XYZ file of C-alpha atoms in Angstrom:
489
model
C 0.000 0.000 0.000
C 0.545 3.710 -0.835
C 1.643 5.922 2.436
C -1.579 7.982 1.758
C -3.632 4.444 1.926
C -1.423 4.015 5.329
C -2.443 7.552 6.081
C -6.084 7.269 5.838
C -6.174 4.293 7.364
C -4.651 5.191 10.655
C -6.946 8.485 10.925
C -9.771 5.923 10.057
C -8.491 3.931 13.435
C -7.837 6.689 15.681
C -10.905 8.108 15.199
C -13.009 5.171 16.346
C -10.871 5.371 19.367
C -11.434 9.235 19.857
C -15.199 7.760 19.796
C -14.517 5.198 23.089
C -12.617 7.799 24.390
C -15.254 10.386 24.231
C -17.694 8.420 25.701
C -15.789 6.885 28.296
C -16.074 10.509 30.039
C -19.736 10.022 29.812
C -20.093 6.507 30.987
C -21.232 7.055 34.890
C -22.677 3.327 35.986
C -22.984 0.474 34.575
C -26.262 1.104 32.851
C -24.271 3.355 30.685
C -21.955 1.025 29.777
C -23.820 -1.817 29.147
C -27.582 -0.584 27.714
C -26.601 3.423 26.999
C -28.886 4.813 29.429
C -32.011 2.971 27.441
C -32.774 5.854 25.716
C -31.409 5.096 21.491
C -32.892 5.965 18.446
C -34.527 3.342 16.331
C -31.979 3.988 13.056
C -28.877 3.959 15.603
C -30.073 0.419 17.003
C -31.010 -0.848 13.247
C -27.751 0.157 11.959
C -25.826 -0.930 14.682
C -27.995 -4.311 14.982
C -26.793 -5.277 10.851
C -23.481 -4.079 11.698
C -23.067 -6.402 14.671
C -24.919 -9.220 12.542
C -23.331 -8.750 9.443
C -19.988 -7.499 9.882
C -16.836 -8.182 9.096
C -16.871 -12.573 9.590
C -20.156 -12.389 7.323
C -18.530 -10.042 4.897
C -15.504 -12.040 4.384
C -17.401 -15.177 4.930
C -19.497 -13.741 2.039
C -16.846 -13.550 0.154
C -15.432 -16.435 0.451
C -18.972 -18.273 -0.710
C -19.323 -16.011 -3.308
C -15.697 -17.226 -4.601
C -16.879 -20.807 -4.186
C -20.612 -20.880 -5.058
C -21.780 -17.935 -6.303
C -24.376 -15.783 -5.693
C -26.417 -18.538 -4.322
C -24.189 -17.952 -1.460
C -26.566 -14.790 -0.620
C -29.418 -17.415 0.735
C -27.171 -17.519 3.724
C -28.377 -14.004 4.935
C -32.114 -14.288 3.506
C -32.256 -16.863 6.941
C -31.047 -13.480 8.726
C -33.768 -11.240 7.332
C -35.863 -14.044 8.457
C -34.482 -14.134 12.043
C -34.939 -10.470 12.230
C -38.422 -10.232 11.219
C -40.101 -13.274 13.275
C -37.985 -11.470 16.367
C -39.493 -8.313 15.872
C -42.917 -9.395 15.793
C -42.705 -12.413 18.596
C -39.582 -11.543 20.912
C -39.559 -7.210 20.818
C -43.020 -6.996 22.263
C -42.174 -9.289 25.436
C -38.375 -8.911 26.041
C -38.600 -5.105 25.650
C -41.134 -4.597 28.193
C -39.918 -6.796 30.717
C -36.147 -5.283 29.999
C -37.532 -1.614 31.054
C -39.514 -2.667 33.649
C -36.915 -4.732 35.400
C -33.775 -2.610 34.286
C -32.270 -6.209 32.790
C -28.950 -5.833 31.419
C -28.758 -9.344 29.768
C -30.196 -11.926 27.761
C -30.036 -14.329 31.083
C -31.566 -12.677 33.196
C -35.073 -13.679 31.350
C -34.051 -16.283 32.522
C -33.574 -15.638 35.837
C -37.060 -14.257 35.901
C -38.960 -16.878 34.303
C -36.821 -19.920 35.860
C -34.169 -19.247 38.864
C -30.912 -17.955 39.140
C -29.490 -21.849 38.827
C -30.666 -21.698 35.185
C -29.783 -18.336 34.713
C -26.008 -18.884 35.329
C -25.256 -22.011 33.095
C -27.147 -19.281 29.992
C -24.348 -16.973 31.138
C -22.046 -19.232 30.656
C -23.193 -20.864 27.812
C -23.785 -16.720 25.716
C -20.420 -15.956 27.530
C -18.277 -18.770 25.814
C -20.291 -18.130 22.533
C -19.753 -14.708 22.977
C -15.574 -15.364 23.215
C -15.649 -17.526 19.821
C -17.518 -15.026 18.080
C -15.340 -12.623 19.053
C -12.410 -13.919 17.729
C -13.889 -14.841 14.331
C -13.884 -11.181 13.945
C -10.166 -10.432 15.010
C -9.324 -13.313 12.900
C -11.246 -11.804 9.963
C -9.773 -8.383 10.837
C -6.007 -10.251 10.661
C -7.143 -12.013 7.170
C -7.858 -8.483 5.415
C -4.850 -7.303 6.700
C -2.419 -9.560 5.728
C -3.500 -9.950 2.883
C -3.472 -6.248 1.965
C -0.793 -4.816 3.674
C 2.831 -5.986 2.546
C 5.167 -7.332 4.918
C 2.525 -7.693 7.652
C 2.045 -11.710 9.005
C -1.591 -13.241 10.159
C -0.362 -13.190 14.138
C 1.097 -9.316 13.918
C -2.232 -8.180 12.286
C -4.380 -10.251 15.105
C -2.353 -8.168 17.858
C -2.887 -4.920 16.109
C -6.789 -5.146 15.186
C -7.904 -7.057 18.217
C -6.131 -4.710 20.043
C -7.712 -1.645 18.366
C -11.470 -2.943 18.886
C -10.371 -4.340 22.800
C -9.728 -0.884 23.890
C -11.720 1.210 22.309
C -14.778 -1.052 23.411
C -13.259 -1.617 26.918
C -13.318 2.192 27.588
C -16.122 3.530 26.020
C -19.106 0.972 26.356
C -22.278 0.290 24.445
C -22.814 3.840 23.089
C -19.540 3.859 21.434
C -20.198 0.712 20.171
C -23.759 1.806 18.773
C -22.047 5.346 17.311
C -18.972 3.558 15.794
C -21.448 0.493 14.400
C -23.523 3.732 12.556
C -20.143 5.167 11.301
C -18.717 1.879 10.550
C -21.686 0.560 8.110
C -22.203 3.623 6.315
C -18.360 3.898 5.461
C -18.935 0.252 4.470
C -22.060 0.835 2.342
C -20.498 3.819 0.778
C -17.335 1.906 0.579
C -18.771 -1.331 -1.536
C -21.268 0.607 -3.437
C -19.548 3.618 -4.513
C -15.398 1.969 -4.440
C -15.503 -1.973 -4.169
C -17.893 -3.550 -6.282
C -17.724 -0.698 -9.374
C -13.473 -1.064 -9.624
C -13.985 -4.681 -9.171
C -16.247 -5.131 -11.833
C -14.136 -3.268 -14.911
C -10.900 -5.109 -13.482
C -12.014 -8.066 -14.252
C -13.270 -6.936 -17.783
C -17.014 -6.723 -17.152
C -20.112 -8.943 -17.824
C -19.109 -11.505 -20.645
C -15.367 -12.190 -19.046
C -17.391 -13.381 -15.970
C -19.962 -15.027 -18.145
C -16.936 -16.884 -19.641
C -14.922 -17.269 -16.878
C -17.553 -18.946 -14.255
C -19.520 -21.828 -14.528
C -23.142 -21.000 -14.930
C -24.428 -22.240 -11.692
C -22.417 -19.359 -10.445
C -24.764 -16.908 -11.921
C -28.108 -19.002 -10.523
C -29.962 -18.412 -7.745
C -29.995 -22.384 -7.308
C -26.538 -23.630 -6.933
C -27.830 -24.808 -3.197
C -28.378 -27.983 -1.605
C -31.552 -27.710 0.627
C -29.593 -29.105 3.624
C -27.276 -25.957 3.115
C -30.427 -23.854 3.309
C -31.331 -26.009 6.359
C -28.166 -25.929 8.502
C -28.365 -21.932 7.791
C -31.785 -21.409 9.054
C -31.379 -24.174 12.248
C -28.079 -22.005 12.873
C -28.755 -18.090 12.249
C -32.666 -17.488 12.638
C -32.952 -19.033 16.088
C -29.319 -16.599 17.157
C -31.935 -13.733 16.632
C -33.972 -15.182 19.856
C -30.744 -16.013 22.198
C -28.092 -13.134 20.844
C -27.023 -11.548 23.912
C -25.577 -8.500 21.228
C -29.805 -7.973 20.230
C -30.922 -8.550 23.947
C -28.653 -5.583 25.016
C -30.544 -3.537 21.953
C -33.812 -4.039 22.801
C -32.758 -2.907 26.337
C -31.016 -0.078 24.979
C -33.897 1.350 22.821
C -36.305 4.009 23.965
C -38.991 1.404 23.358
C -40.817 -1.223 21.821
C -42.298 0.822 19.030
C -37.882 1.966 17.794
C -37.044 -1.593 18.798
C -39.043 -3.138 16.111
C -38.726 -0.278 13.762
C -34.942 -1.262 13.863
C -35.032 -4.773 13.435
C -36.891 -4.369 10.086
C -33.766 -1.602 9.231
C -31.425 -4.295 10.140
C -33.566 -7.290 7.970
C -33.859 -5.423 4.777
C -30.014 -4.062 5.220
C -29.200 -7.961 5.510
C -30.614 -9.291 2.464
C -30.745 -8.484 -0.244
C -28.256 -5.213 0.441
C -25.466 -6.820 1.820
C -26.166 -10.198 0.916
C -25.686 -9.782 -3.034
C -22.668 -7.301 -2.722
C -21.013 -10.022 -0.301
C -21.413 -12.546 -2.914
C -20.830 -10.554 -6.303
C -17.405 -9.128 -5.025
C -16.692 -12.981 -3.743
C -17.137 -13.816 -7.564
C -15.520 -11.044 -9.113
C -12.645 -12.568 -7.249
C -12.784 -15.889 -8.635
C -12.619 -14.006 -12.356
C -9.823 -12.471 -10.984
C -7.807 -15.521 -9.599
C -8.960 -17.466 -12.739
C -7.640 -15.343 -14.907
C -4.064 -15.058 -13.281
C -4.748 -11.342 -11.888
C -3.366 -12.344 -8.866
C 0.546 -11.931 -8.002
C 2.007 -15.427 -7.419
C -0.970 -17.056 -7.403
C -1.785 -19.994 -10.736
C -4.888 -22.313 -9.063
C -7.763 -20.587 -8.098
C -9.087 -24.068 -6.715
C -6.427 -23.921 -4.230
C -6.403 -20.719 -2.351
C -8.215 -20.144 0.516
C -11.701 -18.505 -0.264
C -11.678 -16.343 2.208
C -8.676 -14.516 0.834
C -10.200 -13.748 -2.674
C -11.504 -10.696 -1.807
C -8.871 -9.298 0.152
C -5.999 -9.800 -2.449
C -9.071 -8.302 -5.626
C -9.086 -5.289 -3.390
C -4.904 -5.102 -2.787
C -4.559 -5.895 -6.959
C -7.084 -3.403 -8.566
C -7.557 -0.284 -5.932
C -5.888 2.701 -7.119
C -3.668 4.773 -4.113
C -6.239 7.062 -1.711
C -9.138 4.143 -3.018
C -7.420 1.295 -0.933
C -7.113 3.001 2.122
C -10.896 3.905 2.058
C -11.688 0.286 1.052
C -9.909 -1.083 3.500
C -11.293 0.904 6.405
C -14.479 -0.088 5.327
C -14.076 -3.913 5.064
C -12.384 -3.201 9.133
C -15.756 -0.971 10.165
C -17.409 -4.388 9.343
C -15.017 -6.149 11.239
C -14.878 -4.074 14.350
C -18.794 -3.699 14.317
C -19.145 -6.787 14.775
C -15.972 -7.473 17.341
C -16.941 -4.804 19.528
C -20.416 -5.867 20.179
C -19.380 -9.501 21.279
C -17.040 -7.862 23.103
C -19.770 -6.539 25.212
C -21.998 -9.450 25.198
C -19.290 -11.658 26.603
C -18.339 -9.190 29.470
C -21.990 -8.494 30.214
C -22.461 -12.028 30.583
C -19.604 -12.735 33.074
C -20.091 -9.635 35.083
C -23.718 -9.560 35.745
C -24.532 -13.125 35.172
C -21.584 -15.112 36.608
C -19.256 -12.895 39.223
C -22.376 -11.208 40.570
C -23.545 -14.251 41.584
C -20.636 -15.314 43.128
C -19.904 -11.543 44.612
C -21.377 -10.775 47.926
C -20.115 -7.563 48.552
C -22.406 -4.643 46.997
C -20.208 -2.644 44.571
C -20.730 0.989 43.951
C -21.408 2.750 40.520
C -17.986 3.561 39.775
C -16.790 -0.167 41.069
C -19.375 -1.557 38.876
C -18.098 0.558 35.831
C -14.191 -0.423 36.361
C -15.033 -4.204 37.269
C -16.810 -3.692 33.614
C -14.122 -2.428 31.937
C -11.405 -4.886 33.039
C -13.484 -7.717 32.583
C -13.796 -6.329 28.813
C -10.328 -6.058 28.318
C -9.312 -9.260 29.571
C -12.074 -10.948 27.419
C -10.698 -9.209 24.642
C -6.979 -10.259 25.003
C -8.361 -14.098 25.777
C -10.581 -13.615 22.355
C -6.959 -12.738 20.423
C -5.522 -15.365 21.821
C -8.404 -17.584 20.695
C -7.822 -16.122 17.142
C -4.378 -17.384 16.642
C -5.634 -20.926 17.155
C -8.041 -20.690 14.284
C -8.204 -20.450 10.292
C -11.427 -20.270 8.944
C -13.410 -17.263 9.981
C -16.788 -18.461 8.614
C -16.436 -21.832 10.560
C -15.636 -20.818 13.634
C -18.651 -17.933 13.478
C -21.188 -20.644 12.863
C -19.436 -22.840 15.192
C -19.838 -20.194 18.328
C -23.619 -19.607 17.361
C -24.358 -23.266 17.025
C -23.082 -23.787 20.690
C -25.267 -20.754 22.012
C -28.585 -21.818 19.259
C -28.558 -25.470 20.549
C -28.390 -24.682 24.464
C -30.325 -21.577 24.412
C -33.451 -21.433 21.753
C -35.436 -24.118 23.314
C -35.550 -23.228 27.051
C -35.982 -19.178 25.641
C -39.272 -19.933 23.981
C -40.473 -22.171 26.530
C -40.140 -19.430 28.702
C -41.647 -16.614 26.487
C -44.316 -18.897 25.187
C -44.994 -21.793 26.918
C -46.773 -21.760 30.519
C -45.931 -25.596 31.015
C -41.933 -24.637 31.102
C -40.202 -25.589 33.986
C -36.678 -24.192 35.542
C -34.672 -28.155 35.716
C -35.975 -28.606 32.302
C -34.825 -25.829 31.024
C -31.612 -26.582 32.670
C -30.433 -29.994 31.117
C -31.703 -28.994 27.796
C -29.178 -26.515 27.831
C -26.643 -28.686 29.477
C -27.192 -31.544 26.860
C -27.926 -29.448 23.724
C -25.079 -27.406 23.671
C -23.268 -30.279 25.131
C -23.990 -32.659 22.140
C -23.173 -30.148 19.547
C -19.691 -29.651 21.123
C -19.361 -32.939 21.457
C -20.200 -33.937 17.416
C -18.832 -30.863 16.079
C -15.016 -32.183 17.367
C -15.515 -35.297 17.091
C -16.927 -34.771 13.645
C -21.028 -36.291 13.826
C -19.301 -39.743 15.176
C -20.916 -41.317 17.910
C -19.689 -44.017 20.139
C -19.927 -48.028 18.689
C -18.406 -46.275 15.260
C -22.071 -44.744 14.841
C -21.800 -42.204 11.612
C -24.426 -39.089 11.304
C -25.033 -37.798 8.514
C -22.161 -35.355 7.903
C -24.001 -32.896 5.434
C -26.365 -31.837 8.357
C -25.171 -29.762 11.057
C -24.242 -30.877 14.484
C -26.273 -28.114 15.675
C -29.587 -29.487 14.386
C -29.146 -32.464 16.389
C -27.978 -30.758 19.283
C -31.590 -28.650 18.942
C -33.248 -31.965 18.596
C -31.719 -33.256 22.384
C -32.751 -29.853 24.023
C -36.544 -29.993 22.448
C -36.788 -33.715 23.592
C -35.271 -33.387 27.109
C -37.144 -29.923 27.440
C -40.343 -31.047 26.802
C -40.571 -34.644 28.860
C -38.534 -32.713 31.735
C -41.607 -30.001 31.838
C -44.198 -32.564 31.254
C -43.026 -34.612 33.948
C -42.798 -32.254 36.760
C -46.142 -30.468 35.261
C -48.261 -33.505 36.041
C -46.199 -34.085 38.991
C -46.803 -30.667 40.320
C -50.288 -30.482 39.574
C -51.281 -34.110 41.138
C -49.377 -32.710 44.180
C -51.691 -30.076 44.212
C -54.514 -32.039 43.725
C -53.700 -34.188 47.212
C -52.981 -31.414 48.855
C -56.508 -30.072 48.335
C-alpha cells in the first residue's frame, strides 16, 4: 500500500478510538456502559444491529462463498432477514417490556425471571463462551484483510494490532460507542462497496461476458444450493436472533418497543438483499480475478483459501487514496461486529456469573471499572483464541451453534410456553449445547463407530436433544406438580 492508503487508514483507526474515548467521560454506571442509558434511536439500534450481525466474519465469509458458489451464497443471509423479522414481531413486544420494567442488562436474566438464578447462570455461561468464539472470528477476519493487503505484515502481527484496536476502544467507552462507531462503521462500508468496491472490481475483471466466460453457470443461478445448506443456515442463524445476547442488550437499549421493532426491520432489509448480493458478487468477481491469473504469485484458483479472494481483488485493482478507504471499510465491518461480542461476553460474566458469586455490593464507579477490566481481559483471551483458528466463517457458525442449541429451546419455553419448567430448562441446555460440542469435534461420530449424517449440522441435532429433554422434563414435573396439588386439596 501507498503511504496515503497508510495515512487514511490510521486516521480511520484513531478516530473510532477518539469515539470510546469520548464516551468513556460520559459513561457514569454500569447502565451506561452496558444498555446506553435505554434511551437510542430506532436507526442507531437498526444500523448498529446489521453491523453487529453482518460485519466483518459475514462479509468475508461472504466472500469467500461467493468465490466458491456464487451468488447462491446470498441465501445464507435471507435466513437473517428471516431471524430479524419473526424477532421483531414475537420476541420485541415481550423482552422489551420486561427489559424496562426490570432494568435487565442481559439476555439471562429472562431467565432468571422466568426460571431461577441456577438456570440463569449455566445461559451466562453458555452466551459468555459463545460470545468469546464469536469474538475472535472477527479479530481473525480483521487479521485475514490485513495480511492480505498490507505488505510485509504476518496473520499473528495483524491479530495483535486489530484485536487490540477494537479491545480498547470497546473496553473504555461501552455500548454507546459501540452503537455510534457500528452507525459510522456501516455507512463507510455501504459507501465503501457501493460507490469503491464492487464498481473497480467489476471493470478489473473486464465486465459482464469475461465473468460469463470465466464462471460456470451455476455461479450466476440463484440455485446452486443444496436444501440441507439452506437447512443448517436457518437451524443455525434465525434461532441466534432469539438467544443473541448482542440484540438482547438492543432491545434494552432502545427508547422502546415501538424503535425496537422499527430497527429490526432496518437491520432485515439491510441484511438481504443489500449486503447479501454485494457479499457474494465481489466474492465472484474474485474468482474471475484468480482465474484469470490477476493475482501476483498465485496460478490455481481451486487452491487458495476462499476467504482470501476478496482481500488480495481489493490489494490488486484499488488505485492509491481508493485502498485506504476500502480497506477501512471492510475493518468498520469487522470491528462492528468485534466490539459488540465484546460486550456481550463481558456483560455475561459480570452480571450473570461474578455477581452471583460476589457478595459484597459494589458501587457505581466499582461496577463501571469491574466492567471495563473484565472487557479487556475478554478481549486479550478472544486474540488469543484467534491465533488458534483459520477459517473465519467456521468458527462464526461454530460459536452460534453452541449458544442456538443450548439456548433457543428453554428461551421460547419461557416466552411462550406456561408448562416450562426451571430443571428442564436446565439440562436442555446442558445436553444441547453439550452434544453439539461434542459432534462438532468429534466430527457427527458417535460411540460403537455410529456415523451421522455429515451434510447436516451438528447443531440441528444438538436442537433436537434440548426440544426432547425440554419437553418430557416439563411434562413430567407439570403432572407431577399439579397431582401434588390435587392431594394437597
Amino acid at each position: 500500500m501507498h503511504w496515503i492508503d497508510y495515512l487514511i487508514f490510521v486516521v480511520y483507526m484513531l478516530a473510532m478510538l477518539g469515539v470510546g474515548v469520548y464516551f468513556f467521560n460520559k459513561n457514569k454506571t454500569a447502565e451506561d456502559f452496558y444498555v446506553s442509558g435505554r434511551n437510542m434511536s430506532s436507526w442507531h439500534i437498526g444500523l448498529s444491529v446489521v453491523a453487529t450481525d453482518v460485519g466483518g466474519g459475514f462479509s468475508i465469509g461472504l466472500g469467500g462463498l461467493g468465490f466458491t458458489m456464487g451468488i447462491s451464497g446470498s441465501w445464507m443471509l435471507f435466513t437473517g432477514l428471516l431471524g430479524a423479522w419473526l424477532s421483531a414481531v414475537y420476541l420485541i413486544p415481550k423482552v422489551s417490556h420486561l427489559g424496562h420494567k426490570h432494568n435487565f442488562f442481559t439476555f439471562p436474566q429472562i431467565f432468571e425471571h422466568f426460571y431461577n438464578s441456577k438456570v440463569a447462570l449455566l445461559a451466562g455461561i453458555i452466551s459468555a463462551i459463545g460470545y468469546i468464539g464469536f469474538t475472535s472470528s472477527q479479530v481473525l477476519a480483521g487479521a485475514k484483510l490485513a495480511s492480505a493487503t498490507i505488505e510485509g505484515l504476518n496473520i499473528q502481527t495483524a491479530l495483535i494490532v486489530m484485536g487490540a484496536i477494537a479491545v480498547i476502544y470497546t473496553a473504555i467507552g461501552g455500548l454507546k460507542a459501540v452503537i455510534y462507531t457500528d452507525t459510522i462503521q456501516w455507512l463507510i462500508l455501504i459507501g465503501g462497496l457501493v460507490f469503491i468496491g464492487i464498481p473497480i472490481a467489476y471493470t478489473a475483471v473486464g465486465g459482464y461476458d469475461v465473468i460469463k466466460a470465466t464462471l460456470a453457470p451455476e455461479y450466476l443461478s440463484l440455485t446452486n444450493v443444496k436444501w440441507y445448506q439452506i437447512l443448517n443456515w436457518s437451524i443455525t442463524i434465525i434461532p441466534i436472533w432469539f438467544v443473541g445476547m448482542t440484540l438482547y442488550q438492543r432491545i434494552y437499549a432502545s427508547k422502546g418497543e415501538k424503535e425496537a421493532k422499527k430497527a429490526w426491520l432496518i437491520a432485515g432489509v439491510f441484511e438481504w438483499p443489500i449486503m447479501a448480493f454485494m457479499g457474494v458478487i465481489l466474492g465472484m468477481l474474485a474468482k474471475v480475478a484468480a482465474t484469470n491469473g490477476m493475482f501476483k504469485g498465485i496460478t490455481d484458483a481451486a487452491s487458495m483459501d476462499s476467504e482470501m479472494g476478496l482481500p488480495i481483488l481489493l490489494a490488486t485493482i484499488l488505485p492509491v487514496g481508493l485502498m485506504g478507504l476500502m480497506l477501512s471499510s471492510y475493518f468498520s465491518a469487522i470491528l462492528s461486529t468485534a466490539d459488540s461480542c465484546l460486550m456481550a461476553a463481558s456483560g455475561n460474566i459480570v452480571t450473570d456469573i461474578l455477581a452471583k458469586f460476589s457478595k459484597k455490593e459494589l458501587t457505581h464507579k466499582q461496577e463501571l471499572q469491574l466492567s471495563q477490566i473484565v472487557t479487556l481481559a475478554i478481549g486479550v483471551f478472544a486474540i488469543l483464541l484467534a491465533s488458534q483458528m483459520q477459517n473465519v466463517l467456521e468458527l462464526m457458525l461454530y460459536s452460534y451453534a453452541f449458544m442456538v442449541s443450548g439456548l433457543f429451546i428453554p428461551v421460547l419455553g419461557a416466552l411462550f410456553w406456561k408448562k416450562s419448567h426451571p430443571i428442564a430448562a436446565f439440562w436442555s441446555m446442558l445436553f444441547g449445547g453439550g452434544a453439539t460440542i461434542l459432534l462438532i469435534i468429534t466430527k457427527n461420530k458417535l460411540p460403537l463407530g455410529i456415523k451421522l449424517p455429515e451434510h447436516l449440522d451438528a447443531n440441528i441435532y444438538g436442537i433436537s436433544i434440548s426440544l426432547i429433554l425440554f419437553y418430557t422434563i416439563s411434562i413430567y414435573h407439570y403432572k407431577k406438580e399439579k397431582q401434588n396439588g390435587i392431594q394437597n386439596n
